[in-house]
mmCIF file of C-alpha atoms in Angstrom:
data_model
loop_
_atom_site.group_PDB
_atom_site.id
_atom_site.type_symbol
_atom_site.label_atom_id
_atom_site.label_comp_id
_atom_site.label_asym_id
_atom_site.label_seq_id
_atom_site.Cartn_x
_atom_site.Cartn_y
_atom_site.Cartn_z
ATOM 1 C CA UNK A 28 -21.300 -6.922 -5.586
ATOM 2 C CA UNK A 29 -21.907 -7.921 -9.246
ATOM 3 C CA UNK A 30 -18.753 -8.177 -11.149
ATOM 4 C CA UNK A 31 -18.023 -4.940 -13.193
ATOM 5 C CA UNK A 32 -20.558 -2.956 -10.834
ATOM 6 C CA UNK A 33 -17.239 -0.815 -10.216
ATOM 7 C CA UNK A 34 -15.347 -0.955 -13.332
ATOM 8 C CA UNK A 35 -11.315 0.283 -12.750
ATOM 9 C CA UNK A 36 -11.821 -0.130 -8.746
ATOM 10 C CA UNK A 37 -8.458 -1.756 -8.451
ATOM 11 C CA UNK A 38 -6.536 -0.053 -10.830
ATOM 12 C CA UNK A 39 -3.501 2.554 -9.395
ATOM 13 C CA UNK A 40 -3.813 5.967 -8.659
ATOM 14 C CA UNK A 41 -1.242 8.287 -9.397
ATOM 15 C CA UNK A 42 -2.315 10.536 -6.282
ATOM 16 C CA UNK A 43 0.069 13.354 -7.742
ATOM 17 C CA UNK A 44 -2.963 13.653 -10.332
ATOM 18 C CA UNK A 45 -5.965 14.095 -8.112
ATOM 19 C CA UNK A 46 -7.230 17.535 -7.489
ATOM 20 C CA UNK A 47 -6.607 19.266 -4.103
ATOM 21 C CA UNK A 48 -10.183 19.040 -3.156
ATOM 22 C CA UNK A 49 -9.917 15.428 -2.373
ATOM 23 C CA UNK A 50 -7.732 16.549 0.737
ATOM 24 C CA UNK A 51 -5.924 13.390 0.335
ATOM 25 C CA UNK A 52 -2.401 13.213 2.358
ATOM 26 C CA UNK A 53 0.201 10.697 3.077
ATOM 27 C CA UNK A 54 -0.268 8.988 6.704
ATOM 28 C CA UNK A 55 2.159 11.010 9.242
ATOM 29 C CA UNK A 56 2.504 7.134 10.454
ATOM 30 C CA UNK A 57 6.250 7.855 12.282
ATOM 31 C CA UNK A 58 7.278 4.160 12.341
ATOM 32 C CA UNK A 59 9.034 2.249 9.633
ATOM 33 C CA UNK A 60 7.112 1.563 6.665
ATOM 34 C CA UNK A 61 7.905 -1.830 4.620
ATOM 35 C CA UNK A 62 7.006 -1.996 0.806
ATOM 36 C CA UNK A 63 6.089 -5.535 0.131
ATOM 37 C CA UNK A 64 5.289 -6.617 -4.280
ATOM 38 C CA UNK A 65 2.140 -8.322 -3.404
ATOM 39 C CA UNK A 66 1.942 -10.061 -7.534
ATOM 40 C CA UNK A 67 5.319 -12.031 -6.005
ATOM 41 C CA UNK A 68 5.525 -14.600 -3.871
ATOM 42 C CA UNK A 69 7.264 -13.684 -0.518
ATOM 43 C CA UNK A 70 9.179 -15.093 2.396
ATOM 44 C CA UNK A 71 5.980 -14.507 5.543
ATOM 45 C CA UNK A 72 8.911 -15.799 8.028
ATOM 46 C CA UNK A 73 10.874 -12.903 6.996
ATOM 47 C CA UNK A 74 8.304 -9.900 6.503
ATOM 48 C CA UNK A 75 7.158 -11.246 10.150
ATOM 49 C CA UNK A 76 10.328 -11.527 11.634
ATOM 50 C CA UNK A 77 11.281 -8.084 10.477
ATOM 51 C CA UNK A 78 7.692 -6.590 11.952
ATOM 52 C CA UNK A 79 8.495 -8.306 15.520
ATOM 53 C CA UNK A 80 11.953 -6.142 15.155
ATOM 54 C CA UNK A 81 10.144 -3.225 14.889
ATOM 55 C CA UNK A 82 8.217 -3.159 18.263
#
């Protein structure tokens, strides 16, 4: 894709602002859900060690 062809594709969304007619919901997921900062580096050993403890 050329570059710009989708201006503001990977900016945020504040899903609170989008209308109701996009139907979008949360995933009903029921499992434990890990927040990783993806701009920071991060320990993989860790994140995977703390995945295997979740099976």
């Amino acid at each position: 894709m050329a570059s710009g062809a989708r201006p503001h594709i990977d900016l945020p969304i504040d899903h609170a602002e989008l209308p109701e007619s996009t139907c979008w919901t949360p995933l009903a997921l029921n499992a434990p859900l890990r927040r990783v900062d993806t701009t920071q580096p991060q320990d993989s050993a860790e994140l995977a060690r703390w995945v295997r403890e979740q099976g």
